CSV table of C-alpha atoms in Angstrom, one decimal:
chain,number,residue,atom,x,y,z
A,1,MET,CA,-2.1,61.9,-63.4
A,2,VAL,CA,-3.8,62.3,-66.8
A,3,VAL,CA,-3.6,58.5,-67.4
A,4,ASP,CA,-5.1,57.8,-64.0
A,5,GLU,CA,-8.1,60.1,-64.6
A,6,GLN,CA,-8.7,58.5,-68.0
A,7,SER,CA,-8.6,55.0,-66.6
A,8,GLN,CA,-11.2,55.9,-64.0
A,9,ARG,CA,-13.6,56.7,-66.9
A,10,THR,CA,-13.2,53.5,-68.9
A,11,GLY,CA,-14.8,51.1,-66.4
A,12,PHE,CA,-17.2,50.8,-63.5
A,13,ASP,CA,-15.0,51.9,-60.6
A,14,ASP,CA,-16.5,52.3,-57.2
A,15,MET,CA,-18.0,55.7,-58.0
A,16,ALA,CA,-19.5,54.4,-61.2
A,17,ARG,CA,-21.0,51.4,-59.4
A,18,GLU,CA,-22.6,53.7,-56.9
A,19,ALA,CA,-23.9,56.0,-59.6
A,20,ALA,CA,-25.3,53.1,-61.6
A,21,ALA,CA,-27.2,51.8,-58.5
A,22,ASP,CA,-28.5,55.3,-57.8
A,23,LEU,CA,-29.8,55.6,-61.4
A,24,LEU,CA,-31.6,52.3,-61.1
A,25,GLN,CA,-33.2,53.1,-57.8
A,26,HIS,CA,-34.4,56.6,-58.4
A,27,PHE,CA,-36.9,57.9,-60.9
A,28,TRP,CA,-34.5,60.8,-61.5
A,29,ILE,CA,-31.8,62.6,-59.5
A,30,LEU,CA,-32.4,66.3,-59.0
A,31,ARG,CA,-29.3,68.5,-58.6
A,32,ASP,CA,-31.0,70.8,-56.1
A,33,ARG,CA,-32.0,67.9,-53.8
A,34,ASP,CA,-29.0,65.5,-54.2
A,35,ALA,CA,-26.1,67.5,-55.5
A,36,GLU,CA,-23.5,64.9,-54.5
A,37,MET,CA,-25.4,62.1,-56.2
A,38,TYR,CA,-26.0,64.2,-59.2
A,39,GLN,CA,-22.3,65.1,-59.5
A,40,GLN,CA,-21.3,61.5,-59.1
A,41,VAL,CA,-23.4,60.5,-62.2
A,42,ARG,CA,-22.0,63.5,-64.1
A,43,SER,CA,-18.4,62.5,-63.3
A,44,ARG,CA,-19.0,58.9,-64.7
A,45,GLU,CA,-21.4,60.0,-67.5
A,46,GLN,CA,-19.6,58.4,-70.4
A,47,VAL,CA,-19.1,55.0,-69.0
A,48,LEU,CA,-22.6,54.8,-67.6
A,49,ARG,CA,-24.2,56.0,-70.8
A,50,LYS,CA,-22.2,53.4,-72.9
A,51,TRP,CA,-23.0,50.5,-70.6
A,52,PHE,CA,-26.8,51.1,-70.3
A,53,TRP,CA,-27.2,51.8,-74.0
A,54,ASP,CA,-25.0,49.0,-75.4
A,55,LYS,CA,-26.3,46.3,-73.0
A,56,ALA,CA,-30.0,47.3,-72.4
A,57,GLY,CA,-30.8,50.0,-74.9
A,58,LEU,CA,-31.6,52.4,-72.1
A,59,ARG,CA,-31.0,56.2,-72.5
A,60,LEU,CA,-29.2,58.2,-69.9
A,61,ILE,CA,-30.4,61.8,-69.9
A,62,VAL,CA,-28.1,64.4,-68.4
A,63,HIS,CA,-29.5,67.9,-67.8
A,64,ARG,CA,-28.2,70.8,-65.9
A,65,HIS,CA,-31.0,70.3,-63.4
A,66,PHE,CA,-31.2,66.5,-63.2
A,67,VAL,CA,-29.9,63.1,-64.5
A,68,LYS,CA,-32.3,60.3,-65.4
A,69,LEU,CA,-32.0,56.7,-66.6
A,70,GLU,CA,-35.1,56.0,-68.8
A,71,LYS,CA,-36.1,52.7,-67.2
A,72,VAL,CA,-38.2,51.1,-70.0
A,73,PRO,CA,-39.2,47.5,-69.2
A,74,ALA,CA,-39.1,44.7,-71.8
A,75,TYR,CA,-42.7,43.8,-71.0
A,76,ALA,CA,-45.5,45.5,-69.1
A,77,MET,CA,-46.3,43.6,-65.9
A,78,PRO,CA,-49.5,43.9,-63.7
A,79,TRP,CA,-47.4,44.9,-60.7
A,80,MET,CA,-45.6,47.8,-62.4
A,81,GLY,CA,-46.7,51.3,-61.6
A,82,MET,CA,-46.3,54.0,-59.0
A,83,GLN,CA,-46.7,52.6,-55.5
A,84,GLU,CA,-48.3,55.9,-54.3
A,85,LEU,CA,-51.2,55.7,-56.8
A,86,GLN,CA,-54.1,53.3,-56.1
A,87,SER,CA,-56.6,53.6,-58.9
A,88,THR,CA,-57.2,54.4,-62.6
A,89,ARG,CA,-58.6,57.7,-61.4
A,90,ASP,CA,-55.3,58.5,-59.8
A,91,TYR,CA,-53.4,58.0,-63.0
A,92,ALA,CA,-55.9,60.0,-65.0
A,93,LEU,CA,-55.5,62.9,-62.6
A,94,LEU,CA,-51.8,62.7,-62.9
A,95,CYS,CA,-52.0,62.9,-66.6
A,96,CYS,CA,-54.4,65.8,-66.4
A,97,LEU,CA,-52.0,67.6,-63.9
A,98,LEU,CA,-49.1,67.1,-66.4
A,99,GLY,CA,-51.3,68.5,-69.2
A,100,PHE,CA,-52.1,71.5,-67.0
A,101,LEU,CA,-48.4,72.1,-66.3
A,102,GLU,CA,-47.6,72.1,-70.0
A,103,GLY,CA,-49.2,75.5,-70.2
A,104,ARG,CA,-47.4,77.0,-67.2
A,105,ALA,CA,-44.0,78.8,-67.3
A,106,VAL,CA,-41.1,77.9,-65.0
A,107,LEU,CA,-41.6,79.5,-61.6
A,108,ASP,CA,-45.2,80.2,-62.3
A,109,GLN,CA,-47.4,79.9,-59.2
A,110,PHE,CA,-51.0,78.7,-58.9
A,111,LEU,CA,-53.6,77.9,-56.3
A,112,LEU,CA,-55.0,74.4,-55.6
A,113,SER,CA,-58.5,75.8,-56.2
A,114,HIS,CA,-57.5,77.0,-59.7
A,115,LEU,CA,-56.0,73.6,-60.5
A,116,CYS,CA,-59.2,71.8,-59.4
A,117,GLU,CA,-61.2,73.9,-61.9
A,118,GLU,CA,-58.8,73.1,-64.7
A,119,LEU,CA,-58.7,69.4,-63.9
A,120,GLN,CA,-62.5,69.2,-64.3
A,121,SER,CA,-62.2,70.4,-67.9
A,122,LEU,CA,-59.1,68.2,-68.6
A,123,TYR,CA,-60.5,65.0,-67.1
A,124,PRO,CA,-61.3,62.5,-69.9
A,125,HIS,CA,-64.9,61.9,-68.9
A,126,ALA,CA,-66.8,65.2,-68.5
A,127,GLY,CA,-68.8,65.4,-65.3
A,128,GLU,CA,-67.3,62.3,-63.6
A,129,LEU,CA,-64.9,64.3,-61.4
A,130,ASP,CA,-66.7,65.5,-58.3
A,131,TRP,CA,-64.8,67.4,-55.7
A,132,THR,CA,-67.6,66.9,-53.2
A,133,ASN,CA,-66.8,63.2,-53.4
A,134,TYR,CA,-64.3,62.1,-50.6
A,135,GLU,CA,-62.7,59.4,-52.8
A,136,HIS,CA,-62.1,61.9,-55.6
A,137,ARG,CA,-60.4,64.3,-53.2
A,138,LYS,CA,-58.2,61.6,-51.8
A,139,SER,CA,-57.2,60.7,-55.3
A,140,LEU,CA,-56.0,64.3,-55.9
A,141,VAL,CA,-54.2,64.3,-52.6
A,142,ARG,CA,-52.2,61.2,-53.6
A,143,VAL,CA,-51.4,62.7,-57.0
A,144,MET,CA,-50.2,66.0,-55.5
A,145,ARG,CA,-48.1,64.2,-52.8
A,146,LEU,CA,-46.5,62.2,-55.6
A,147,ALA,CA,-45.8,65.3,-57.8
A,148,VAL,CA,-44.2,67.1,-54.9
A,149,GLY,CA,-42.2,64.1,-53.8
A,150,LEU,CA,-40.8,63.7,-57.3
A,151,GLY,CA,-40.0,67.4,-57.6
A,152,VAL,CA,-42.6,68.0,-60.4
A,153,LEU,CA,-44.2,70.7,-58.1
A,154,VAL,CA,-42.9,72.8,-55.2
A,155,VAL,CA,-45.2,73.7,-52.3
A,156,VAL,CA,-44.9,77.5,-51.5
A,157,ASP,CA,-47.5,77.6,-48.8
A,158,GLY,CA,-50.2,75.2,-47.3
A,159,GLU,CA,-50.7,71.5,-46.8
A,160,VAL,CA,-52.6,69.4,-49.4
A,161,ASP,CA,-53.3,66.6,-46.9
A,162,ARG,CA,-56.2,68.7,-45.4
A,163,PHE,CA,-57.9,68.9,-48.8
A,164,SER,CA,-59.4,65.4,-48.3
A,165,GLN,CA,-61.4,66.7,-45.4
A,166,SER,CA,-62.1,70.4,-46.1
A,167,GLU,CA,-61.8,73.2,-48.6
A,168,ILE,CA,-58.2,74.6,-48.2
A,169,GLU,CA,-55.8,76.5,-50.3
A,170,VAL,CA,-52.3,75.5,-51.2
A,171,LEU,CA,-49.9,77.6,-53.3
A,172,TYR,CA,-47.7,75.7,-55.7
A,173,GLU,CA,-44.8,76.7,-57.9
A,174,VAL,CA,-43.7,75.1,-61.2
A,175,PRO,CA,-40.0,74.1,-61.1
A,176,ALA,CA,-37.7,73.9,-64.2
A,177,VAL,CA,-37.8,70.1,-64.3
A,178,ALA,CA,-41.6,69.8,-64.5
A,179,ARG,CA,-41.8,69.6,-68.3
A,180,TYR,CA,-39.2,66.8,-68.4
A,181,PHE,CA,-41.3,64.3,-66.3
A,182,MET,CA,-43.0,62.7,-69.2
A,183,ARG,CA,-41.0,60.7,-71.6
A,184,THR,CA,-40.9,61.5,-75.3
A,185,PHE,CA,-41.8,58.7,-77.7
A,186,PRO,CA,-40.5,57.9,-81.2
A,187,ARG,CA,-43.9,58.3,-82.8
A,188,GLY,CA,-47.4,59.4,-81.8
A,189,LEU,CA,-49.2,57.1,-79.4
A,190,GLU,CA,-52.0,56.8,-82.0
A,191,ASP,CA,-49.6,54.8,-84.2
A,192,PHE,CA,-49.5,51.9,-81.7
A,193,SER,CA,-52.2,49.3,-81.4
A,194,ASP,CA,-51.1,48.0,-78.0
A,195,PRO,CA,-48.6,48.8,-75.2
A,196,GLN,CA,-46.1,46.1,-76.2
A,197,GLN,CA,-45.7,47.8,-79.7
A,198,LEU,CA,-44.8,51.0,-77.9
A,199,LEU,CA,-42.2,49.2,-75.7
A,200,ASP,CA,-40.7,47.3,-78.7
A,201,SER,CA,-40.5,50.5,-80.8
A,202,GLU,CA,-37.5,51.7,-78.9
A,203,LEU,CA,-35.4,48.5,-79.3
A,204,VAL,CA,-32.9,48.1,-82.1
A,205,ASP,CA,-33.8,46.3,-85.3
A,206,ASP,CA,-31.0,43.7,-85.2
A,207,PRO,CA,-32.6,40.5,-83.7
A,208,THR,CA,-29.6,39.5,-81.6
A,209,ASP,CA,-29.1,42.9,-80.2
A,210,ARG,CA,-32.9,43.2,-79.6
A,211,ARG,CA,-32.9,39.9,-77.6
A,212,ARG,CA,-30.0,41.0,-75.6
A,213,GLN,CA,-31.6,44.4,-74.7
A,214,LYS,CA,-34.8,42.7,-73.6
A,215,ILE,CA,-33.0,40.1,-71.4
A,216,TYR,CA,-30.9,42.8,-69.7
A,217,ARG,CA,-34.0,44.9,-69.1
A,218,GLN,CA,-35.8,41.9,-67.6
A,219,LEU,CA,-32.9,41.1,-65.3
A,220,LEU,CA,-32.6,44.7,-64.2
A,221,PHE,CA,-36.3,45.4,-63.7
A,222,CYS,CA,-38.1,42.1,-63.0
A,223,PRO,CA,-37.7,39.7,-60.1
A,224,ALA,CA,-37.1,36.7,-62.4
A,225,ILE,CA,-37.0,35.4,-66.0
A,226,TYR,CA,-38.8,32.0,-66.5
A,227,SER,CA,-38.3,29.5,-69.2
A,228,SER,CA,-41.3,28.7,-71.3
A,229,GLY,CA,-39.9,25.3,-72.5
A,230,GLY,CA,-37.0,23.7,-74.3
A,231,GLN,CA,-37.0,25.9,-77.3
A,232,ASP,CA,-37.3,29.2,-75.4
A,233,SER,CA,-34.9,31.5,-77.4
A,234,ASP,CA,-34.5,33.9,-74.5
A,235,PHE,CA,-33.5,31.2,-72.2
A,236,LEU,CA,-31.1,29.7,-74.7
A,237,TYR,CA,-29.4,33.1,-74.9
A,238,LEU,CA,-29.2,33.1,-71.0
A,239,ARG,CA,-27.5,29.7,-71.1
A,240,ASN,CA,-25.2,30.5,-74.0
A,241,TYR,CA,-24.0,33.9,-72.7
A,242,ARG,CA,-24.2,33.1,-69.0
A,243,HIS,CA,-20.5,33.9,-68.4
A,244,ARG,CA,-20.8,37.3,-70.1
A,245,LEU,CA,-24.0,38.1,-68.2
A,246,ARG,CA,-22.3,37.1,-64.9
A,247,ASP,CA,-19.3,39.3,-65.6
A,248,ASP,CA,-21.5,42.3,-66.7
A,249,PHE,CA,-23.6,42.3,-63.6
A,250,GLU,CA,-21.2,41.1,-60.9
A,251,GLN,CA,-18.2,43.2,-62.0
A,252,ASN,CA,-20.2,46.4,-62.5
A,253,PHE,CA,-22.9,46.1,-59.8
A,254,ASP,CA,-23.4,44.5,-56.4
A,255,PHE,CA,-25.7,41.9,-58.0
A,256,GLN,CA,-25.2,38.2,-58.3
A,257,PHE,CA,-26.4,36.5,-61.5
A,258,GLU,CA,-28.1,33.2,-60.8
A,259,LEU,CA,-29.2,30.8,-63.6
A,260,TYR,CA,-31.1,27.5,-63.0
A,261,ARG,CA,-32.9,25.1,-65.2
A,262,ASN,CA,-36.1,27.2,-65.4
A,263,VAL,CA,-35.3,30.6,-63.9
A,264,ALA,CA,-32.7,33.3,-64.0
A,265,MET,CA,-32.5,36.3,-61.7
A,266,LEU,CA,-30.3,38.9,-60.1
A,267,THR,CA,-29.9,38.7,-56.3
A,268,LEU,CA,-28.1,40.8,-53.7
A,269,PRO,CA,-25.6,38.8,-51.6
A,270,GLU,CA,-26.1,41.4,-48.8
A,271,ARG,CA,-29.1,43.5,-48.2
A,272,GLN,CA,-28.9,47.1,-49.3
A,273,SER,CA,-31.3,49.7,-48.1
A,274,ARG,CA,-31.3,51.5,-51.4
A,275,PHE,CA,-33.0,48.5,-53.2
A,276,ARG,CA,-36.4,47.1,-52.6
A,277,ALA,CA,-35.7,43.4,-52.2
A,278,PHE,CA,-37.6,40.2,-51.2
A,279,PRO,CA,-38.0,39.3,-48.5
A,280,GLY,CA,-38.1,42.7,-46.8
A,281,HIS,CA,-39.1,43.7,-43.3
A,282,LYS,CA,-42.9,43.1,-43.5
A,283,VAL,CA,-44.5,40.4,-41.5
A,284,ILE,CA,-46.3,39.1,-44.6
A,285,GLU,CA,-42.9,38.6,-46.3
A,286,ASP,CA,-41.8,36.5,-43.3
A,287,ILE,CA,-44.9,34.4,-43.6
A,288,ALA,CA,-44.2,34.0,-47.4
A,289,VAL,CA,-40.8,32.5,-46.8
A,290,GLN,CA,-42.2,30.3,-44.0
A,291,LEU,CA,-44.8,29.0,-46.5
A,292,ALA,CA,-42.0,28.5,-49.0
A,293,GLY,CA,-40.3,26.3,-46.5
A,294,VAL,CA,-43.5,24.3,-46.0
A,295,ALA,CA,-43.9,23.9,-49.7
A,296,ARG,CA,-40.3,22.5,-50.0
A,297,GLU,CA,-41.1,19.9,-47.4
A,298,LYS,CA,-44.4,18.9,-49.0
A,299,TYR,CA,-42.7,18.6,-52.4
A,300,ALA,CA,-40.0,16.4,-51.0
A,301,GLU,CA,-42.3,14.2,-48.9
A,302,LYS,CA,-45.0,13.6,-51.6
A,303,GLU,CA,-42.8,13.8,-54.7
A,304,LEU,CA,-45.3,16.1,-56.3
A,305,PRO,CA,-45.1,16.4,-60.1
A,306,LEU,CA,-43.7,19.7,-61.6
A,307,GLN,CA,-45.1,21.4,-64.7
A,308,TYR,CA,-43.0,21.7,-67.8
A,309,ASP,CA,-41.8,25.1,-66.7
A,310,GLY,CA,-40.8,23.9,-63.2
A,311,SER,CA,-43.8,25.3,-61.4
A,312,LEU,CA,-45.7,23.4,-58.8
A,313,CYS,CA,-49.5,23.8,-59.2
A,314,LEU,CA,-52.0,23.4,-56.4
A,315,THR,CA,-55.7,23.7,-56.1
A,316,LYS,CA,-56.8,26.5,-53.8
A,317,ALA,CA,-57.9,23.8,-51.2
A,318,GLU,CA,-54.4,22.3,-51.3
A,319,PHE,CA,-52.7,25.7,-51.0
A,320,MET,CA,-55.0,26.6,-48.1
A,321,SER,CA,-54.1,23.4,-46.3
A,322,TRP,CA,-50.4,24.2,-46.6
A,323,LEU,CA,-51.1,27.7,-45.4
A,324,ALA,CA,-53.1,26.4,-42.4
A,325,GLU,CA,-50.1,24.1,-41.5
A,326,CYS,CA,-47.8,27.1,-41.8
A,327,ALA,CA,-50.0,29.1,-39.4
A,328,GLN,CA,-50.2,26.3,-36.9
A,329,ARG,CA,-46.4,26.2,-36.8
A,330,TYR,CA,-45.5,29.8,-36.8
A,331,SER,CA,-48.5,32.1,-36.1
A,332,THR,CA,-47.5,32.7,-32.5
A,333,GLY,CA,-44.6,34.7,-33.9
A,334,TRP,CA,-46.7,36.8,-36.3
A,335,SER,CA,-48.0,40.3,-35.6
A,336,LYS,CA,-51.4,40.7,-34.0
A,337,GLU,CA,-52.9,41.7,-37.4
A,338,TYR,CA,-51.9,38.3,-39.0
A,339,ARG,CA,-52.6,36.2,-35.9
A,340,GLU,CA,-56.2,37.4,-36.0
A,341,LYS,CA,-56.7,37.5,-39.8
A,342,ASP,CA,-58.9,34.8,-41.2
A,343,MET,CA,-57.4,32.3,-43.6
A,344,GLU,CA,-59.1,33.8,-46.7
A,345,GLY,CA,-57.7,37.2,-45.9
A,346,LEU,CA,-54.2,35.7,-45.3
A,347,TYR,CA,-54.5,33.8,-48.6
A,348,ARG,CA,-55.4,37.1,-50.5
A,349,ASP,CA,-52.4,39.0,-49.0
A,350,LEU,CA,-50.0,36.1,-49.8
A,351,VAL,CA,-51.2,35.6,-53.3
A,352,GLU,CA,-50.9,39.3,-54.0
A,353,LEU,CA,-47.4,39.4,-52.7
A,354,PHE,CA,-46.4,36.2,-54.6
A,355,CYS,CA,-47.7,37.6,-57.8
A,356,GLU,CA,-46.0,41.0,-57.3
A,357,TRP,CA,-42.6,39.2,-57.0
A,358,GLN,CA,-43.4,36.7,-59.7
A,359,LEU,CA,-43.2,33.9,-57.2
A,360,ALA,CA,-46.6,32.5,-58.1
A,361,GLN,CA,-49.4,32.7,-60.7
A,362,VAL,CA,-53.1,32.3,-60.1
A,363,ASP,CA,-55.7,31.1,-62.5
A,364,VAL,CA,-58.6,33.5,-61.7
A,365,VAL,CA,-61.2,31.0,-63.2
A,366,THR,CA,-60.1,27.7,-61.5
A,367,GLY,CA,-58.3,29.2,-58.5
A,368,VAL,CA,-55.3,27.0,-59.2
A,369,VAL,CA,-52.1,28.5,-57.6
A,370,CYS,CA,-48.8,27.7,-59.4
A,371,LEU,CA,-45.8,28.2,-57.3
A,372,MET,CA,-42.9,29.4,-59.6
A,373,PRO,CA,-39.4,28.0,-59.5
A,374,ALA,CA,-37.9,31.2,-57.9
A,375,LEU,CA,-39.9,30.4,-54.8
A,376,ALA,CA,-37.7,27.3,-54.3
A,377,ARG,CA,-34.8,29.7,-53.5
A,378,TYR,CA,-36.5,30.7,-50.3
A,379,SER,CA,-37.2,28.8,-47.0
A,380,GLY,CA,-37.7,30.3,-43.6
A,381,ARG,CA,-38.6,29.1,-40.1
A,382,TYR,CA,-38.3,30.3,-36.6
A,383,PRO,CA,-35.7,28.7,-34.3
A,384,ASP,CA,-36.9,25.6,-32.6
A,385,ASP,CA,-36.9,27.4,-29.2
A,386,TYR,CA,-38.6,30.6,-30.4
A,387,ARG,CA,-41.6,30.1,-28.2
A,388,GLU,CA,-39.4,29.9,-25.1
A,389,MET,CA,-37.5,32.9,-26.3
A,390,GLU,CA,-40.7,34.9,-26.7
A,391,GLU,CA,-42.0,33.9,-23.3
A,392,GLY,CA,-38.7,34.9,-21.8
A,393,CYS,CA,-38.9,38.3,-23.4
A,394,GLU,CA,-42.4,38.8,-22.2
A,395,GLY,CA,-41.5,37.7,-18.7
A,396,GLY,CA,-38.4,39.9,-18.6
């Protein structure tokens, strides 16, 4: 029996696989909210800590109130951030809120009105925060929703949503985990001249280990890794160690490691609700894979030249013509919102989606849209008889 228990803790068994996936998906796992998930991580703490640190240089923090994998990316990307926050003001208010909480004791309670007064003094630009401004109030509502959702604050009484419309009071309590929300850094922020220096400061000094950690982080946290040319050292590492990478990810996770001439990525053979994956269930994502199918056809028909990195670059006019053809074929199956949206609006939504998933890059000066190699992995279309099927459903 002792031997069996020990063997369970030396590899990623089913419980460790589940725990690893949960750590990747959640900002942190709070014991009072997800006791079973918390205990699952604790029971496989050693093997998880070793894998994430050795492979990616990521720290697993285990506390009596929570467990957390410090998910530090290799590079900061424009799409990274908190989905709930929409503006620079939102992030500034979140930082001010955290500064306010630093001075509060655990289980301390405070009113929203008192917080509003304190935030005005903490806000970086004096006089710019105006609680009579609707947009400023909405910013605070988003921040407070996020804080409560993450467990940084506990609502004792009241509803913050009404603050955007009128003066209301909400009573909050400071939980024990509030002071652990912010990461600690190896040196003071004033010692770094740019964000990349901050990210690199936590990597090991050995060049080979440093490269490995960056590559594992990119595979875990980014949709794709692209080659920048024949002498790309990161891509040479991917090719040389592809078998080890495949074993590491496919034996320990539910991921599949895919490596092509110009792109590497982790994919899910089967959709899992715990992960945010592309394509999802949004109509714009359906349109995106339909457009990817049109792009594949056009590339094959016209033998269009690819760039050195495998991307296919189009002028905005060319992209719009492909989009118009996609709409002509499939728009009857789209939602009312997208059937009625003008082509410029559809273009903006698609480009934003493509850039978020690293499926395209756009030159803001020339408007040239470069479709990236990962997009070639997708192709979607409705069945040939989908119009008849829709008409049958409407008639039935």
